[in-house]
Coordinates of C-alpha atoms in Angstrom, one line a residue:
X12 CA 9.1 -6.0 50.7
X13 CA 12.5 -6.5 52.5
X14 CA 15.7 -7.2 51.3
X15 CA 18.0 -9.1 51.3
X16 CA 16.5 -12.2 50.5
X17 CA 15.7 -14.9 52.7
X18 CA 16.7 -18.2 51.7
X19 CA 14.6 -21.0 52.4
X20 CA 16.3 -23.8 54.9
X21 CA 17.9 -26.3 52.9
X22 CA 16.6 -28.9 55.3
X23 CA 13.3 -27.9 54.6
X24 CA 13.3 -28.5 50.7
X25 CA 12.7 -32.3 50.9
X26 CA 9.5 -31.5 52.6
X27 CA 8.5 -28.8 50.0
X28 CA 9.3 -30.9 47.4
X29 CA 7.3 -33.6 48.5
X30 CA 4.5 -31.4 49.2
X31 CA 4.0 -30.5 45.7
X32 CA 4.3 -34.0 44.7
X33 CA 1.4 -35.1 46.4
X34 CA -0.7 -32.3 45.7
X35 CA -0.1 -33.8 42.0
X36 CA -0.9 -37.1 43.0
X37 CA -4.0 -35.8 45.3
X38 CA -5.2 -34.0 42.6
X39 CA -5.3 -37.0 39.9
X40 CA -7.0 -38.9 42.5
X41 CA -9.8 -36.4 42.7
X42 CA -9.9 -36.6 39.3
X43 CA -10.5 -40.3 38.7
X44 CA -13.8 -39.5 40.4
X45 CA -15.5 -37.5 38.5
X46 CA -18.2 -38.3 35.6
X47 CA -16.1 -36.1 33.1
X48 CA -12.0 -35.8 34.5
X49 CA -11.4 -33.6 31.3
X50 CA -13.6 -31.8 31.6
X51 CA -13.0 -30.8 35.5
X52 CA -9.4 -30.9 35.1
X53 CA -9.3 -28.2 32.1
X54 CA -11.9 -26.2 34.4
X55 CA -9.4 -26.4 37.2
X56 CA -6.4 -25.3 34.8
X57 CA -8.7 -22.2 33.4
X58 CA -9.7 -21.0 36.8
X59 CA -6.2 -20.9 37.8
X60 CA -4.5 -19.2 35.1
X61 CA -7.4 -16.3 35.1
X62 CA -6.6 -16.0 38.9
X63 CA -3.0 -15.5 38.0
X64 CA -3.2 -13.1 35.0
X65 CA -5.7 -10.9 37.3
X66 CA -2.9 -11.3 39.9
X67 CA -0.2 -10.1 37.6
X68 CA -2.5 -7.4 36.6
X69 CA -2.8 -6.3 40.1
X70 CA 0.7 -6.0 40.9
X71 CA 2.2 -4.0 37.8
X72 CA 3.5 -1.2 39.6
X73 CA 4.9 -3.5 41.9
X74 CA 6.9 -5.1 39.1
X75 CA 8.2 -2.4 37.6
X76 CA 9.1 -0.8 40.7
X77 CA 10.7 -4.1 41.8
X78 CA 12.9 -4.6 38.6
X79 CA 14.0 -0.6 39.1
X80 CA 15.4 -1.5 42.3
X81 CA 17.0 -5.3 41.6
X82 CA 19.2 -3.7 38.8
X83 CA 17.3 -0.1 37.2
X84 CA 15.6 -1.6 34.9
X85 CA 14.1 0.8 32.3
X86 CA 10.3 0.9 33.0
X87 CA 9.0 1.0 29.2
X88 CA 11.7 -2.6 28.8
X89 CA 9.7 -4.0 31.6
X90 CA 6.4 -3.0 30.0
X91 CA 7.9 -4.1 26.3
X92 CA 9.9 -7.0 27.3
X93 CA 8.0 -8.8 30.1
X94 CA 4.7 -7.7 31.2
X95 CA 2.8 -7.2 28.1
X96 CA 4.7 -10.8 26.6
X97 CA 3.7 -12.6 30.2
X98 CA 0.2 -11.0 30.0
X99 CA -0.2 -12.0 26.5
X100 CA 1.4 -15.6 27.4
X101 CA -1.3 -16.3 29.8
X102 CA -4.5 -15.1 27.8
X103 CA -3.1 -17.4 25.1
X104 CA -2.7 -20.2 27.4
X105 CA -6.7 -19.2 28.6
X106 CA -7.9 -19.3 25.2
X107 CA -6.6 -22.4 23.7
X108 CA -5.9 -24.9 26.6
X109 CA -9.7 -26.5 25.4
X110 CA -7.7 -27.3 22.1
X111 CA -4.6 -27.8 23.4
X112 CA -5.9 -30.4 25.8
X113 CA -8.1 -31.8 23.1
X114 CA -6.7 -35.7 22.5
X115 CA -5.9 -36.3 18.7
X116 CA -7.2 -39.4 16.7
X117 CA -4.7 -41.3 14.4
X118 CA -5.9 -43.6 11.2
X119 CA -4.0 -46.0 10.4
X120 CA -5.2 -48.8 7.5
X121 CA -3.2 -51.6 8.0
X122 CA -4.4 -55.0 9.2
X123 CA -3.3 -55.0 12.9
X124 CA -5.3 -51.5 13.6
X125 CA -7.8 -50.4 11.1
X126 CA -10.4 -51.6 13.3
X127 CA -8.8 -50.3 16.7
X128 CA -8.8 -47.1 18.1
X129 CA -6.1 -44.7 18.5
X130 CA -5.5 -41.4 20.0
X131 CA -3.0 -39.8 21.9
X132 CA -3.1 -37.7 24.8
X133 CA -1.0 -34.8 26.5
X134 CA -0.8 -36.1 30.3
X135 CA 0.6 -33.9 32.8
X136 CA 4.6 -34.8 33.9
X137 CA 4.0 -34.3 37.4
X138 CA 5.8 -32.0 39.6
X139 CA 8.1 -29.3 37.4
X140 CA 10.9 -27.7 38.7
X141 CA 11.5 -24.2 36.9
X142 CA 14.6 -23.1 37.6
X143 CA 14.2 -18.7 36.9
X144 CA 17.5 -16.4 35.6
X145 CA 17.6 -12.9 36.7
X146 CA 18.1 -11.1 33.2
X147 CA 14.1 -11.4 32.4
X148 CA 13.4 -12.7 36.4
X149 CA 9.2 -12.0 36.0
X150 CA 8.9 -13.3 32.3
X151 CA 11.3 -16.4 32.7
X152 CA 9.5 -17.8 35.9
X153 CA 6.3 -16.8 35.4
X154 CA 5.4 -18.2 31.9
X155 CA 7.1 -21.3 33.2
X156 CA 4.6 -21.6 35.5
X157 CA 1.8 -20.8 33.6
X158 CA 2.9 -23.3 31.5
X159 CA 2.9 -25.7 34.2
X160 CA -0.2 -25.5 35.1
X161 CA -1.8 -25.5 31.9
X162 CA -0.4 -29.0 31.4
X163 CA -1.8 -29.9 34.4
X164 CA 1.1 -30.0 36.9
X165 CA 2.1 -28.8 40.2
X166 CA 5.4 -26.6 40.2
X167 CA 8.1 -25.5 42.2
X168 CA 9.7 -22.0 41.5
X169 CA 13.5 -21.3 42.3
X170 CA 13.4 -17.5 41.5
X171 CA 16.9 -15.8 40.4
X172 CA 18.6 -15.0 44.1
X173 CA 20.2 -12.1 42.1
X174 CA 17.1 -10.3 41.8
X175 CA 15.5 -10.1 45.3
X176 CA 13.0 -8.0 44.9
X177 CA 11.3 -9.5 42.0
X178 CA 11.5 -13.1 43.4
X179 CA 10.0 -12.2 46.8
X180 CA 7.0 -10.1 44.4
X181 CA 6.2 -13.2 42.3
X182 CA 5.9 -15.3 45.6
X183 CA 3.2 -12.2 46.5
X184 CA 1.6 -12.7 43.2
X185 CA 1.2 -16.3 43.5
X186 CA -0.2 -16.0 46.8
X187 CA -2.3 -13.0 46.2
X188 CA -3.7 -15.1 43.3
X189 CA -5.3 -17.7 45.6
X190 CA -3.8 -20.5 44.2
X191 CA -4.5 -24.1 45.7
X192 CA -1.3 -24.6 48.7
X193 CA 1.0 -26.8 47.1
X194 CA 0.1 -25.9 43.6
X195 CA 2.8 -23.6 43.3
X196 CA 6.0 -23.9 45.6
X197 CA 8.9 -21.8 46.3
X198 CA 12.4 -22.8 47.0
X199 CA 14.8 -19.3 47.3
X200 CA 18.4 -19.5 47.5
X201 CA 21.7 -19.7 45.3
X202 CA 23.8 -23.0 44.7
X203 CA 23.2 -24.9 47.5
X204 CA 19.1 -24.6 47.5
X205 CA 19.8 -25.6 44.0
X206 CA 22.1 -28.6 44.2
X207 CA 19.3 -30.0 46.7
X208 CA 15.8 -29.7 44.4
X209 CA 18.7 -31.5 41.5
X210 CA 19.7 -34.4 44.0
X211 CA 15.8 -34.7 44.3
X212 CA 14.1 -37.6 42.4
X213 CA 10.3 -37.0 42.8
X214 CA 10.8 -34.1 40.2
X215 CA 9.5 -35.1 37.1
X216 CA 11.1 -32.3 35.3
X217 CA 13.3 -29.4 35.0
X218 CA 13.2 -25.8 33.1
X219 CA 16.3 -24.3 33.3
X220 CA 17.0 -21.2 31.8
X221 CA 20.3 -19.7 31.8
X222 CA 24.1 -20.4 30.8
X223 CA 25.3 -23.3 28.8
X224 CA 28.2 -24.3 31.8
X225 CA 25.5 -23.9 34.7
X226 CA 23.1 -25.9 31.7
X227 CA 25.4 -28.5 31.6
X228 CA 25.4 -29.0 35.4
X229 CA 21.6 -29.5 35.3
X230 CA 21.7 -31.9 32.6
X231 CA 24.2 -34.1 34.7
X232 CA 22.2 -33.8 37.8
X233 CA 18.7 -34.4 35.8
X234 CA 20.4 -37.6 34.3
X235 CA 20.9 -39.3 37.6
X236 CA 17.2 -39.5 38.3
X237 CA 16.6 -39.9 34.4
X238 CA 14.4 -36.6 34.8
X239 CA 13.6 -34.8 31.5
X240 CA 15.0 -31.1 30.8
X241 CA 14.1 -28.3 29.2
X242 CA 17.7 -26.2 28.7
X243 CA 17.3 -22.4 27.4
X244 CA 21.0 -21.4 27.2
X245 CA 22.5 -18.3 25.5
X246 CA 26.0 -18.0 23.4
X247 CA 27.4 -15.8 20.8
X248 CA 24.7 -14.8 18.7
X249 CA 26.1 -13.4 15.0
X250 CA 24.8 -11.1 13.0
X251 CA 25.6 -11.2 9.5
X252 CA 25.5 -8.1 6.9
X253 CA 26.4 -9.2 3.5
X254 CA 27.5 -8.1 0.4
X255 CA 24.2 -7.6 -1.0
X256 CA 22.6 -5.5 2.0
X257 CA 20.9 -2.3 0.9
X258 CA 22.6 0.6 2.9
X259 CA 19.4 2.5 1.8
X260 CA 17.7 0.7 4.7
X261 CA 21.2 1.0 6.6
X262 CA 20.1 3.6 9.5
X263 CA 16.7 1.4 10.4
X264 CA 18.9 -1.9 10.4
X265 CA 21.4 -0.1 12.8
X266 CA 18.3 1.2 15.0
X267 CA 17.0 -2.4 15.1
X268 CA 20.5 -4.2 15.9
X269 CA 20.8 -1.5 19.1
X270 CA 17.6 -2.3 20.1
X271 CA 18.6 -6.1 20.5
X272 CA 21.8 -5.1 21.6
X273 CA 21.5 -2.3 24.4
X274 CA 18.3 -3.5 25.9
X275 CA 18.5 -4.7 29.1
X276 CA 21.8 -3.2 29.0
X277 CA 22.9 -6.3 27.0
X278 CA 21.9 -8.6 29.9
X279 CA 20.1 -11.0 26.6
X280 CA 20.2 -14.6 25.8
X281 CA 19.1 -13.4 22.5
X282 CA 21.1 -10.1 21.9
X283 CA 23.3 -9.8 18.3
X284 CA 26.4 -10.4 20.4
X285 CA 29.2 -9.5 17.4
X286 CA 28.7 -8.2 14.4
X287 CA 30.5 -9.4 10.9
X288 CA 29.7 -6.7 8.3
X289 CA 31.2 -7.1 4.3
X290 CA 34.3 -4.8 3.6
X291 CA 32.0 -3.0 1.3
X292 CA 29.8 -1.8 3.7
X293 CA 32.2 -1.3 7.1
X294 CA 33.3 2.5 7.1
X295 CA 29.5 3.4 6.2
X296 CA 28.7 1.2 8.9
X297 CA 30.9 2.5 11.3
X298 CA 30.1 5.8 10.8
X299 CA 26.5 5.5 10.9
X300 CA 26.2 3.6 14.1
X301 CA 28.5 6.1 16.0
X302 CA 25.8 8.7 14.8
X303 CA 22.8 6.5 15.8
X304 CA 24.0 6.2 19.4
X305 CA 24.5 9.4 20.3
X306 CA 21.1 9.5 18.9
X307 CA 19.8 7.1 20.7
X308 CA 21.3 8.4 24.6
X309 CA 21.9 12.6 24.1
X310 CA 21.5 12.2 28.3
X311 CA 23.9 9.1 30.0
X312 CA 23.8 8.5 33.6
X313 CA 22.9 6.7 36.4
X314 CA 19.7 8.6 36.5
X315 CA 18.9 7.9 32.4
X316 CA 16.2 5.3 31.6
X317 CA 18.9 2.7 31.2
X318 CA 19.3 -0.9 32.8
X319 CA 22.4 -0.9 34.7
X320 CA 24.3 -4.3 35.3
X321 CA 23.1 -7.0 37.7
X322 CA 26.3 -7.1 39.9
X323 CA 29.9 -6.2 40.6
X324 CA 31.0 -9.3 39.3
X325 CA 29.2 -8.6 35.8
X326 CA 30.2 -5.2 35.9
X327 CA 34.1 -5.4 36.5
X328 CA 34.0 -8.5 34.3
X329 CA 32.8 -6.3 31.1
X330 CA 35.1 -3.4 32.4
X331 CA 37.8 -6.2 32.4
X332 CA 37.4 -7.3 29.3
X333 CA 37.0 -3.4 27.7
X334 CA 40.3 -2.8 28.9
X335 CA 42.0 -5.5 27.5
X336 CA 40.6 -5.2 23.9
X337 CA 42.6 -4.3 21.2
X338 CA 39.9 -3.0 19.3
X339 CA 38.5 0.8 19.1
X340 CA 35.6 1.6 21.9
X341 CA 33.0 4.1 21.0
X342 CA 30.9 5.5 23.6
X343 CA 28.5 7.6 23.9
X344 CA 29.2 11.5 23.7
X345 CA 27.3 12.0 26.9
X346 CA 28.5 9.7 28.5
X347 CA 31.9 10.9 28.1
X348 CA 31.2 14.0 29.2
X349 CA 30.0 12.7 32.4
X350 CA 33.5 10.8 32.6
X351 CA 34.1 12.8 36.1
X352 CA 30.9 10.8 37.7
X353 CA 33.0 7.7 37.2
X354 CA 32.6 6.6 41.0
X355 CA 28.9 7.1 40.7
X356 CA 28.8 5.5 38.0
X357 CA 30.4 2.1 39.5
X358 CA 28.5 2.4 42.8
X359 CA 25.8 2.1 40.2
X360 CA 27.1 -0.7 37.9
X361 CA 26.5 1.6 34.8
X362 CA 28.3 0.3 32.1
X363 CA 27.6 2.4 28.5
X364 CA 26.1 1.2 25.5
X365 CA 29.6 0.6 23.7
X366 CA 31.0 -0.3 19.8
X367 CA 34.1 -1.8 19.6
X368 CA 35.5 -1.4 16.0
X369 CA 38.1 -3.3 14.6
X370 CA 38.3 -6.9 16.5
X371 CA 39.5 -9.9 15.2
X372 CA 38.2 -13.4 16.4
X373 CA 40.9 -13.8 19.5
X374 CA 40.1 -10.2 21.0
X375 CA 39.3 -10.3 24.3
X376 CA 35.6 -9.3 23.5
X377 CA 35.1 -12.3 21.5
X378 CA 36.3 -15.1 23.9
X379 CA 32.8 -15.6 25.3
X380 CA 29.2 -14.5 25.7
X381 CA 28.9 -10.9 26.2
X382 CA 26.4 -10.3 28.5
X383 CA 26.5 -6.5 28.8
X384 CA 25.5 -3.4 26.2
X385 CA 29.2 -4.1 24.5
X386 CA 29.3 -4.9 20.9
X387 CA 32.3 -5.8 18.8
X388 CA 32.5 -5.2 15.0
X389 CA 34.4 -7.5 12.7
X390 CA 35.4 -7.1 9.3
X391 CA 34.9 -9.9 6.7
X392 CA 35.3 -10.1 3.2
X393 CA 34.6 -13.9 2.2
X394 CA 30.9 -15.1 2.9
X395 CA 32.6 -19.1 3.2
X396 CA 35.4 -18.0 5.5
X397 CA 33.6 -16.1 8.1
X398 CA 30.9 -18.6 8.2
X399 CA 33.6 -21.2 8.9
X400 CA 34.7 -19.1 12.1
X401 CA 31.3 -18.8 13.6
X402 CA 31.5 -22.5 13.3
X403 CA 34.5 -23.2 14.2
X404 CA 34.6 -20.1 17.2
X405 CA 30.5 -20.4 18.2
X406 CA 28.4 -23.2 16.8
X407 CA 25.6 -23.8 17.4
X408 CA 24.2 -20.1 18.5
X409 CA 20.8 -19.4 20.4
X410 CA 19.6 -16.9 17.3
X411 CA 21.8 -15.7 14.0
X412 CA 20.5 -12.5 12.6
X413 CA 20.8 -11.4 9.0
X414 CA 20.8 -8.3 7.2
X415 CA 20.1 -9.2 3.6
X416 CA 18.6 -8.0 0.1
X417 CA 19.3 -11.2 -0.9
X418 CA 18.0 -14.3 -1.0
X419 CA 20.8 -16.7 -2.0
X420 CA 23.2 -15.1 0.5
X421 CA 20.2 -15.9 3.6
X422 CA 19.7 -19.5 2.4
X423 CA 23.6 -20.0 2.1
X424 CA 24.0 -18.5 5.3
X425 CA 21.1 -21.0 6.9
X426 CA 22.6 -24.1 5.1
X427 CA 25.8 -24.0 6.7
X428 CA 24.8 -22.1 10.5
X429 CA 22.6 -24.3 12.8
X430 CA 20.9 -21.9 14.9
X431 CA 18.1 -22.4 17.8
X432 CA 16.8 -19.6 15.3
X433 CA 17.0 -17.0 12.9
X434 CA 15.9 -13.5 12.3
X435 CA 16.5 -11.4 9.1
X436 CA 16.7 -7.8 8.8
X437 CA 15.4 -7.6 12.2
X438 CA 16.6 -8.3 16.1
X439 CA 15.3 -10.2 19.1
X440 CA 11.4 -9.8 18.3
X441 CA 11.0 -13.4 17.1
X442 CA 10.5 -14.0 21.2
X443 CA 7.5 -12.9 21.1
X444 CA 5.6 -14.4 18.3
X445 CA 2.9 -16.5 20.2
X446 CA 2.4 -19.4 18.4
X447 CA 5.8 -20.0 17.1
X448 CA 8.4 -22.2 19.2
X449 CA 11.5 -20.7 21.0
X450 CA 14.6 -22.9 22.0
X451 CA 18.5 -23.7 21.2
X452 CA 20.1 -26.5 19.8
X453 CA 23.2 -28.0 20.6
X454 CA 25.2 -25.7 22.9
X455 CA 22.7 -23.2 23.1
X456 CA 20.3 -26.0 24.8
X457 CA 17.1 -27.9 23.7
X458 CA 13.6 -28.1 24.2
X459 CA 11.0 -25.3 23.3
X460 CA 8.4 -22.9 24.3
X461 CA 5.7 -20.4 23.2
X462 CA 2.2 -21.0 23.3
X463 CA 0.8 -24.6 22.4
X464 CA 5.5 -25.5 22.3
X465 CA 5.6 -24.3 25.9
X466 CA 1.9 -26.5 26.6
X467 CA 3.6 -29.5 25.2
X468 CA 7.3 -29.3 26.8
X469 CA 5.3 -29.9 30.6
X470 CA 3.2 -32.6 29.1
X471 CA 3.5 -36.2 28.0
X472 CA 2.0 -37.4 24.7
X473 CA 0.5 -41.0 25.9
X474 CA -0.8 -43.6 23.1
X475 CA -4.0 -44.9 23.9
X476 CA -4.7 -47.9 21.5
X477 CA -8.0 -49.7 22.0
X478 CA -8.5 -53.5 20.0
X479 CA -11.9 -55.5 19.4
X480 CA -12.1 -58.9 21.1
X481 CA -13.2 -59.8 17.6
X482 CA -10.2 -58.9 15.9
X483 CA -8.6 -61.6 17.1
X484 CA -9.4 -64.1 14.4
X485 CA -7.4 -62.0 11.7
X486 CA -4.4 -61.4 13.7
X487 CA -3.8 -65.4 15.4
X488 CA -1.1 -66.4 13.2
X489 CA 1.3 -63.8 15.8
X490 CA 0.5 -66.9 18.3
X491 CA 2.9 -69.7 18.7
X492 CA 3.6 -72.5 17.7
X493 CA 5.0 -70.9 15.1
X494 CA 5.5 -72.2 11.4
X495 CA 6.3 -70.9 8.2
X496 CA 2.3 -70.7 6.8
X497 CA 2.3 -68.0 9.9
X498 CA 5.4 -66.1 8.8
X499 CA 4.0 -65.7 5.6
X500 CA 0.3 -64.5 6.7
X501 CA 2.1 -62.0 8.9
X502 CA 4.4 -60.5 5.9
X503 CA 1.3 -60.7 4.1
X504 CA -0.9 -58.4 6.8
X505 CA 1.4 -56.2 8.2
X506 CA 4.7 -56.1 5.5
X507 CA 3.9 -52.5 3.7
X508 CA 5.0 -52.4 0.3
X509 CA 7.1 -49.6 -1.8
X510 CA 5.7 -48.0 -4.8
X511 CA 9.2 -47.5 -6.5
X512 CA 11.4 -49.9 -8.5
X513 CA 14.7 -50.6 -7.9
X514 CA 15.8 -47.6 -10.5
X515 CA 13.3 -45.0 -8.7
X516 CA 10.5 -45.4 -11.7
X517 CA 6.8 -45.8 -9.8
X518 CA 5.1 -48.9 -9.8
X519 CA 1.3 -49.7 -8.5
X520 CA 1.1 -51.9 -5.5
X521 CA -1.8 -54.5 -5.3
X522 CA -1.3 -55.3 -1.7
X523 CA -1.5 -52.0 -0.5
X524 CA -4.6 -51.4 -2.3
X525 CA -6.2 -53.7 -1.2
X526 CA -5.7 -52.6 2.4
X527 CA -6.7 -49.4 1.8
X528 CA -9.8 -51.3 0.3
X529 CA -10.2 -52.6 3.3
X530 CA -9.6 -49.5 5.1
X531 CA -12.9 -48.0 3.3
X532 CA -15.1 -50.7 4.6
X533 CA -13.6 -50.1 8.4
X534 CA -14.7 -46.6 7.6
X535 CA -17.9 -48.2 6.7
X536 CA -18.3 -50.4 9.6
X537 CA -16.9 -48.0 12.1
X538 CA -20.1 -47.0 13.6
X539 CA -21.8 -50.3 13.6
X540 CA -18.8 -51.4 15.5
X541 CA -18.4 -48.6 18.2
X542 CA -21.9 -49.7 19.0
X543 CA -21.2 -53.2 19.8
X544 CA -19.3 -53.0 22.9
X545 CA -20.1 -56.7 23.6
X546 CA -16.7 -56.8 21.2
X547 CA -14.2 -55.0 23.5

């Protein structure tokens, strides 16, 4: 693989685009013709996600050696943190898409329906843009796509352009995978190749995964075209540890936080950005972390299974910001004494796993997001007050964590903090939990994913309501001319009434009885009915 990347012609992304649209359309036209188009369609959706895990499979070293030389990623965080969750992702989606894709049947009793037929299917959008970042560049496009094409879509790809290597590697994947041409399409490139798949209305929608100010910008372009988006942003993630925390479990809960923390070097949408630890804990606190970390790196430098930063922007930015705190910095002991490497160390964008001590909320370290292995450490001593500063300072976060022994502090803390979601006594592994749905809210984005959550956000849920011709006799007083016999008849049939007084005491309700009544003998009747199809 060669690098730099090539970007694709921006005068060539029309055509790409509208390539993979009618590959969607050709392939719901194939469709129509078969005897059993759920059937083939869900064989179709199998067949290519097993081509694509075997695919991944194939190319492992690949990845790991591709990630090593977009930014030195750690090889056992690209085994922990994106092959084995993408792996995993797409054996899920195998195994369940003949649920998943299942339609549901919905009862309803009253007058206008209990005779009909309802169900509701998942329908694929069409063509899906996913739009990849470059901190988790495999995991964040790939599952994506998987996702894609278990709903049933085609998708187009624009891989991170800050990770080169990686984004060339999943185009060999794909193509190595013998996917269908037009199935999967790639646009590379940076704001320009961007700006032209947003200008384009035959996407049906966009994943976007990334920051809330580049969110924002997709949003606005989505809107034009009224084109649905899925936004995973980041933010200030808090972690709380209160008054009642255990400090017998202190050491494991400072091993976990550095786990979210310094992975990736920091470089998480997830990662406990600040922590606000109770008065009563802080010294201990203090103290113990400094120990952990020198436990954690006894060897720092550009060779050390550490991620390094993904550029020279990110890296002066966080050196920027380091200078300028008025906190305390802690770094590692080994990494000071390798203090004279300093130029290697910027030719290599290594920036140390760092504690900042001390910080209040306008520190420099606290006016935004801190994508890097830097973590401040505030002092509170009022649960109330230092919830009202999250809110006030960073609403709204991607994940709060909490590091609790008790139960009323965790509840008070999740009544007053809206969070995409929350972890207690533990960091970041909530990602990974299969079934269980993964997304922001408010400024940290909307929309979710993980396994049926990520099946559903690239589908559609369509109504399909079916009525008897001979229904029609118990529903005519809806046709004109109208007159007040008909207004009451329709009150009468399809007016639900409430099974409370006007002081909240219960009362029984004859009218709906009786529709449920009726209900029973539709249950009844259902069969003899579904065989008359002389009725519909």
């Amino acid at each position: 693989m060669s690098s730099p990347l090539k970007y694709t012609p921006v005068e060539e992304i029309t055509s790409i685009v509208a390539k993979g649209k009618q590959f969607y359309r050709d392939r719901q036209l194939a469709l129509s013709h078969e005897k059993n188009p759920r059937k083939a369609d869900l064989q179709f959706r199998v067949t290519q996600l097993q081509k694509l895990y075997y695919s991944v499979k194939d190319h492992q070293d690949d990845i790991i050696d591709a990630l090593m030389k977009d930014f030195h990623r750690a090889p056992q965080e690209t085994f922990t943190l994106e092959l084995t969750p993408l792996i995993n992702d797409i054996l899920l989606m195998i195994k369940e898409l003949p649920q998943w894709i299942k339609p549901t049947k919905v009862v309803d009793w009253s007058a206008p329906y209990m005779f009909g037929s309802i169900q509701v299917e998942k329908i694929a959008r069409g063509l899906a843009l996913v739009i990849a970042p470059f901190n988790f560049p495999l995991l964040l496009a790939m599952t994506p796509i998987a996702n894609a094409i278990a709903g049933g879509n085609s998708v187009i790809l624009k891989p991170s352009e800050m990770t080169p290597h990686v984004a060339q590697l999943i185009e060999k994947i794909v193509m190595d995978a013998n996917l269908p041409e037009g199935l999967v399409s790639f646009v590379h490139g940076a704001i320009p190749e961007t700006t032209k798949l947003l200008e384009n209305s035959d996407i049906d929608m966009i994943f976007y995964t990334g920051s809330p100010k580049v969110g924002s910008i997709v949003a606005t372009a989505a809107a034009k075209n009224l084109t649905p988006c899925v936004l995973e942003l980041g933010g200030k993630s808090p972690v709380f540890v209160t008054e009642n925390f255990d400090t017998s479990n202190l050491k494991v809960a400072i091993r976990r936080l550095f786990f979210g923390g310094f992975s990736n070097s920091g470089q998480l949408c997830v990662r406990p950005d600040y922590i606000l630890v109770h008065e009563s804990h802080y010294d201990q606190f203090i103290q113990q972390a400094k120990t952990i970390l020198n436990e954690f790196f006894p060897q720092l430098d550009k060779d050390t299974d550490f991620t390094h930063m993904i550029s020279k922007g990110a890296y002066e930015r966080t050196l920027g910001k380091l200078g300028d705190t008025k906190g305390h910095p802690y770094l590692p002991q080994s990494f000071i004494n390798n203090v004279t490497k300093g130029g290697e160390n910027e030719k290599n964008l290594l920036i140390p796993p760092t504690l900042i001590s001390d910080v209040d909320w306008d520190d420099s370290i606290m006016q935004e997001e801190n994508f890097a292995p830097v973590i401040p450490i505030l002092k509170y001593n009022d649960l109330d007050e230092v919830i009202d500063k999250v809110i006030t300072y960073y609403d709204t976060p991607l994940v709060q964590y909490i590091f609790s022994n008790s139960q009323a502090d965790i509840s008070h803390i999740l009544s007053r903090v809206r969070s995409g979601d929350c972890v207690i006594n533990e960091t970041i592994l909530h990602v990974g939990i299969p079934e269980a749905p993964f997304g922001g809210i408010g400024n940290s984005g909307y929309g979710n994913y993980g396994g049926q959550h990520g099946f559903d956000a690239f589908t559609h849920e369509r109504t399909i309501f079916k009525q008897p011709f001979w229904m029609d006799f118990t529903l005519a007083m809806r046709y004109p001319p109208y007159n007040i016999n008909k207004i009451k008849l329709v009150k009468f049939a399809t007016e639900n009434k409430p099974n409370f007084n006007r002081d909240g005491s219960r009362k029984t309700n004859f009218v709906n009885i009786f529709f449920y009544l009726m209900g029973a003998l539709a249950l009844l009747g259902a069969y003899y009915h579904n065989q008359l199809d002389c009725f519909w």
